[in-house]
């Protein structure tokens, strides 16, 4: 979201808000990640009632070095958006499997992790699922914020590991044929267990 004054001063043009509203009207569900900048025009979402998930304050569990400041920042952002701006069409997503970083179930709707395993390994990631389940006391939806190789939907069903969603990173993870072959991608997006915008199982069905 290139809306920070410093970004605009260097030629950035933020179009994320407009693109997200358009995608929502088409039936999609947006997923936005906030990298700390002074974001503007967020109120457009409140007026549009567009649905989106927000992975707030990226860097938890690694890039930011102290848990308490992270959780304090989370509280500030949560309070600012929900109480000050009265924006409530956000699904709050926290990206950590470490209880020291987790802000609590009262301020998080979905718990996620990033996972980049071996190229072509489409396992269902039971150990990662259990880590998140322990942090959230089995009271929150669990998902994969970023992956290299997509977990096989059939294995997820067989092993009863209902990842709500996953996002395969771009570039080589989609294009090299090693992390996710073209046939695997076709089979996955056409799988009846996978909800897509225009595939076998659609968002609105």
Tab-separated table of C-alpha atoms in Angstrom:
chain	number	residue	atom	x	y	z
A	1	UNK	CA	0.000	0.000	0.000
A	2	UNK	CA	2.078	2.882	-1.302
A	3	UNK	CA	0.313	5.729	0.465
A	4	UNK	CA	3.056	7.008	2.769
A	5	UNK	CA	4.174	10.605	2.139
A	6	UNK	CA	7.754	9.438	1.607
A	7	UNK	CA	6.631	6.924	-1.005
A	8	UNK	CA	4.470	9.435	-2.843
A	9	UNK	CA	7.344	11.921	-2.815
A	10	UNK	CA	9.445	9.365	-4.679
A	11	UNK	CA	6.837	8.612	-7.308
A	12	UNK	CA	4.779	5.829	-5.716
A	13	UNK	CA	1.113	5.742	-6.631
A	14	UNK	CA	-1.158	3.903	-4.249
A	15	UNK	CA	-3.945	2.023	-6.012
A	16	UNK	CA	-4.451	-0.778	-3.500
A	17	UNK	CA	-7.671	0.631	-2.043
A	18	UNK	CA	-9.327	1.011	-5.438
A	19	UNK	CA	-8.155	-2.423	-6.583
A	20	UNK	CA	-9.379	-4.055	-3.369
A	21	UNK	CA	-12.840	-2.490	-3.629
A	22	UNK	CA	-13.089	-3.574	-7.275
A	23	UNK	CA	-12.037	-7.138	-6.394
A	24	UNK	CA	-14.582	-7.257	-3.577
A	25	UNK	CA	-17.353	-6.219	-5.963
A	26	UNK	CA	-16.304	-9.079	-8.240
A	27	UNK	CA	-16.843	-11.478	-5.348
A	28	UNK	CA	-13.283	-11.858	-4.130
A	29	UNK	CA	-11.907	-11.659	-0.598
A	30	UNK	CA	-8.935	-9.342	-0.195
A	31	UNK	CA	-5.895	-10.010	1.960
A	32	UNK	CA	-3.806	-6.957	2.863
A	33	UNK	CA	-0.521	-6.797	4.750
A	34	UNK	CA	0.475	-3.573	6.454
A	35	UNK	CA	4.165	-2.727	6.372
A	36	UNK	CA	4.512	0.141	8.813
A	37	UNK	CA	3.987	3.426	7.002
A	38	UNK	CA	1.609	6.310	7.462
A	39	UNK	CA	-1.332	4.917	5.510
A	40	UNK	CA	-3.973	7.338	4.204
A	41	UNK	CA	-7.518	7.004	2.886
A	42	UNK	CA	-8.344	3.917	4.941
A	43	UNK	CA	-11.814	5.307	5.624
A	44	UNK	CA	-12.749	4.466	2.040
A	45	UNK	CA	-13.113	0.877	3.250
A	46	UNK	CA	-15.556	1.825	5.961
A	47	UNK	CA	-17.845	3.514	3.478
A	48	UNK	CA	-17.571	0.718	0.909
A	49	UNK	CA	-18.049	-2.156	3.401
A	50	UNK	CA	-15.531	-4.164	1.394
A	51	UNK	CA	-14.523	-7.426	3.075
A	52	UNK	CA	-10.859	-8.058	3.667
A	53	UNK	CA	-8.403	-9.797	5.951
A	54	UNK	CA	-5.606	-7.699	7.368
A	55	UNK	CA	-2.277	-9.157	8.485
A	56	UNK	CA	-1.328	-6.231	10.689
A	57	UNK	CA	2.175	-5.190	11.653
A	58	UNK	CA	4.210	-7.592	9.541
A	59	UNK	CA	7.414	-8.756	11.226
A	60	UNK	CA	6.125	-10.618	14.263
A	61	UNK	CA	8.187	-13.550	15.403
A	62	UNK	CA	11.351	-12.515	13.622
A	63	UNK	CA	11.999	-9.134	12.072
A	64	UNK	CA	10.794	-7.065	15.016
A	65	UNK	CA	13.050	-7.800	17.963
A	66	UNK	CA	10.893	-7.343	21.054
A	67	UNK	CA	7.594	-9.001	21.848
A	68	UNK	CA	6.202	-6.391	24.230
A	69	UNK	CA	6.623	-3.436	21.836
A	70	UNK	CA	5.057	-5.522	19.077
A	71	UNK	CA	2.014	-6.349	21.185
A	72	UNK	CA	1.760	-2.725	22.298
A	73	UNK	CA	1.840	-1.573	18.682
A	74	UNK	CA	-0.821	-4.155	17.833
A	75	UNK	CA	-3.041	-2.770	20.606
A	76	UNK	CA	-2.541	0.786	19.352
A	77	UNK	CA	-3.430	-0.146	15.771
A	78	UNK	CA	-6.409	-2.245	16.861
A	79	UNK	CA	-7.766	0.543	19.061
A	80	UNK	CA	-7.182	3.191	16.425
A	81	UNK	CA	-9.001	1.331	13.675
A	82	UNK	CA	-11.888	-0.130	15.667
A	83	UNK	CA	-12.575	2.593	18.231
A	84	UNK	CA	-11.322	5.861	16.720
A	85	UNK	CA	-12.212	5.204	13.086
A	86	UNK	CA	-15.071	2.797	13.858
A	87	UNK	CA	-14.000	0.403	11.091
A	88	UNK	CA	-15.313	-3.096	11.722
A	89	UNK	CA	-15.230	-4.892	8.363
A	90	UNK	CA	-11.738	-6.233	9.024
A	91	UNK	CA	-10.788	-9.806	9.873
A	92	UNK	CA	-7.710	-9.475	12.086
A	93	UNK	CA	-4.862	-11.842	11.209
A	94	UNK	CA	-1.762	-12.336	13.369
A	95	UNK	CA	1.210	-14.082	11.803
A	96	UNK	CA	2.949	-15.998	14.592
A	97	UNK	CA	3.007	-19.399	16.275
A	98	UNK	CA	4.847	-18.001	19.300
A	99	UNK	CA	2.671	-17.262	22.317
A	100	UNK	CA	5.063	-14.468	23.369
A	101	UNK	CA	4.120	-12.528	20.234
A	102	UNK	CA	0.440	-13.428	20.026
A	103	UNK	CA	-1.863	-10.473	20.953
A	104	UNK	CA	-4.680	-12.693	22.236
A	105	UNK	CA	-7.857	-14.201	20.856
A	106	UNK	CA	-9.822	-11.073	21.758
A	107	UNK	CA	-7.837	-9.074	19.182
A	108	UNK	CA	-7.194	-11.704	16.551
A	109	UNK	CA	-9.591	-13.632	14.304
A	110	UNK	CA	-7.167	-15.761	12.293
A	111	UNK	CA	-3.737	-17.041	13.319
A	112	UNK	CA	-1.215	-17.697	10.555
A	113	UNK	CA	2.405	-18.551	9.847
A	114	UNK	CA	4.779	-18.319	6.891
A	115	UNK	CA	6.283	-21.622	5.782
A	116	UNK	CA	8.829	-22.257	3.048
A	117	UNK	CA	9.701	-25.945	3.031
A	118	UNK	CA	11.400	-28.097	0.434
A	119	UNK	CA	10.416	-27.428	-3.155
A	120	UNK	CA	7.642	-29.795	-4.222
A	121	UNK	CA	6.781	-30.942	-0.692
A	122	UNK	CA	2.978	-30.696	-0.567
A	123	UNK	CA	2.529	-32.153	2.908
A	124	UNK	CA	-0.326	-30.895	5.073
A	125	UNK	CA	2.006	-29.436	7.769
A	126	UNK	CA	0.516	-31.113	10.827
A	127	UNK	CA	3.259	-29.842	13.147
A	128	UNK	CA	2.656	-26.230	12.096
A	129	UNK	CA	-1.091	-26.642	12.491
A	130	UNK	CA	-0.604	-27.990	16.011
A	131	UNK	CA	1.670	-25.075	16.932
A	132	UNK	CA	-0.990	-22.554	15.950
A	133	UNK	CA	-3.734	-24.573	17.590
A	134	UNK	CA	-1.809	-24.532	20.868
A	135	UNK	CA	-1.234	-20.766	20.726
A	136	UNK	CA	-4.919	-20.046	20.065
A	137	UNK	CA	-6.258	-22.805	22.344
A	138	UNK	CA	-8.133	-24.184	19.318
A	139	UNK	CA	-10.402	-21.136	19.357
A	140	UNK	CA	-9.347	-19.397	16.133
A	141	UNK	CA	-9.300	-20.044	12.411
A	142	UNK	CA	-5.844	-21.152	11.226
A	143	UNK	CA	-4.242	-20.372	7.879
A	144	UNK	CA	-0.955	-20.128	5.990
A	145	UNK	CA	-0.068	-16.510	5.275
A	146	UNK	CA	2.779	-17.427	2.923
A	147	UNK	CA	3.978	-20.725	1.497
A	148	UNK	CA	6.393	-21.857	-1.162
A	149	UNK	CA	4.819	-25.236	-1.989
A	150	UNK	CA	1.044	-25.421	-1.541
A	151	UNK	CA	-0.240	-28.126	0.850
A	152	UNK	CA	-2.234	-30.779	-1.009
A	153	UNK	CA	-5.973	-30.205	-0.351
A	154	UNK	CA	-6.648	-33.943	-0.332
A	155	UNK	CA	-3.965	-34.535	2.302
A	156	UNK	CA	-5.409	-31.715	4.384
A	157	UNK	CA	-8.805	-33.413	4.293
A	158	UNK	CA	-7.387	-36.888	4.954
A	159	UNK	CA	-5.362	-35.700	7.956
A	160	UNK	CA	-8.124	-33.375	9.225
A	161	UNK	CA	-5.970	-30.262	8.975
A	162	UNK	CA	-8.406	-27.613	7.737
A	163	UNK	CA	-6.148	-24.731	6.751
A	164	UNK	CA	-8.635	-21.958	5.954
A	165	UNK	CA	-6.461	-20.558	3.195
A	166	UNK	CA	-2.903	-20.347	1.944
A	167	UNK	CA	-1.073	-17.858	-0.226
A	168	UNK	CA	1.688	-19.130	-2.459
A	169	UNK	CA	4.360	-16.498	-2.924
A	170	UNK	CA	4.970	-15.267	-6.465
A	171	UNK	CA	7.884	-15.488	-8.882
A	172	UNK	CA	9.757	-18.811	-8.709
A	173	UNK	CA	7.307	-20.376	-6.271
A	174	UNK	CA	4.628	-20.314	-8.951
A	175	UNK	CA	6.702	-20.174	-12.122
A	176	UNK	CA	9.667	-22.529	-11.711
A	177	UNK	CA	7.641	-25.765	-11.789
A	178	UNK	CA	9.656	-27.105	-8.851
A	179	UNK	CA	7.699	-25.751	-5.903
A	180	UNK	CA	4.332	-26.162	-7.628
A	181	UNK	CA	4.081	-27.871	-11.002
A	182	UNK	CA	1.580	-26.560	-13.534
A	183	UNK	CA	-0.410	-29.787	-13.240
A	184	UNK	CA	-0.475	-29.547	-9.444
A	185	UNK	CA	-1.680	-25.945	-9.633
A	186	UNK	CA	-4.457	-26.891	-12.068
A	187	UNK	CA	-5.527	-29.837	-9.923
A	188	UNK	CA	-5.457	-27.723	-6.757
A	189	UNK	CA	-7.479	-24.799	-8.073
A	190	UNK	CA	-10.010	-27.175	-9.631
A	191	UNK	CA	-10.309	-29.250	-6.461
A	192	UNK	CA	-13.830	-29.163	-5.025
A	193	UNK	CA	-12.344	-28.475	-1.577
A	194	UNK	CA	-10.706	-25.251	-2.781
A	195	UNK	CA	-12.885	-22.151	-3.069
A	196	UNK	CA	-11.909	-19.766	-5.868
A	197	UNK	CA	-13.442	-16.787	-7.606
A	198	UNK	CA	-14.329	-18.655	-10.783
A	199	UNK	CA	-13.344	-22.301	-10.359
A	200	UNK	CA	-15.169	-25.533	-9.514
A	201	UNK	CA	-16.207	-24.279	-6.067
A	202	UNK	CA	-16.852	-20.547	-6.244
A	203	UNK	CA	-16.810	-17.989	-3.447
A	204	UNK	CA	-20.546	-17.315	-3.664
A	205	UNK	CA	-21.680	-20.954	-3.971
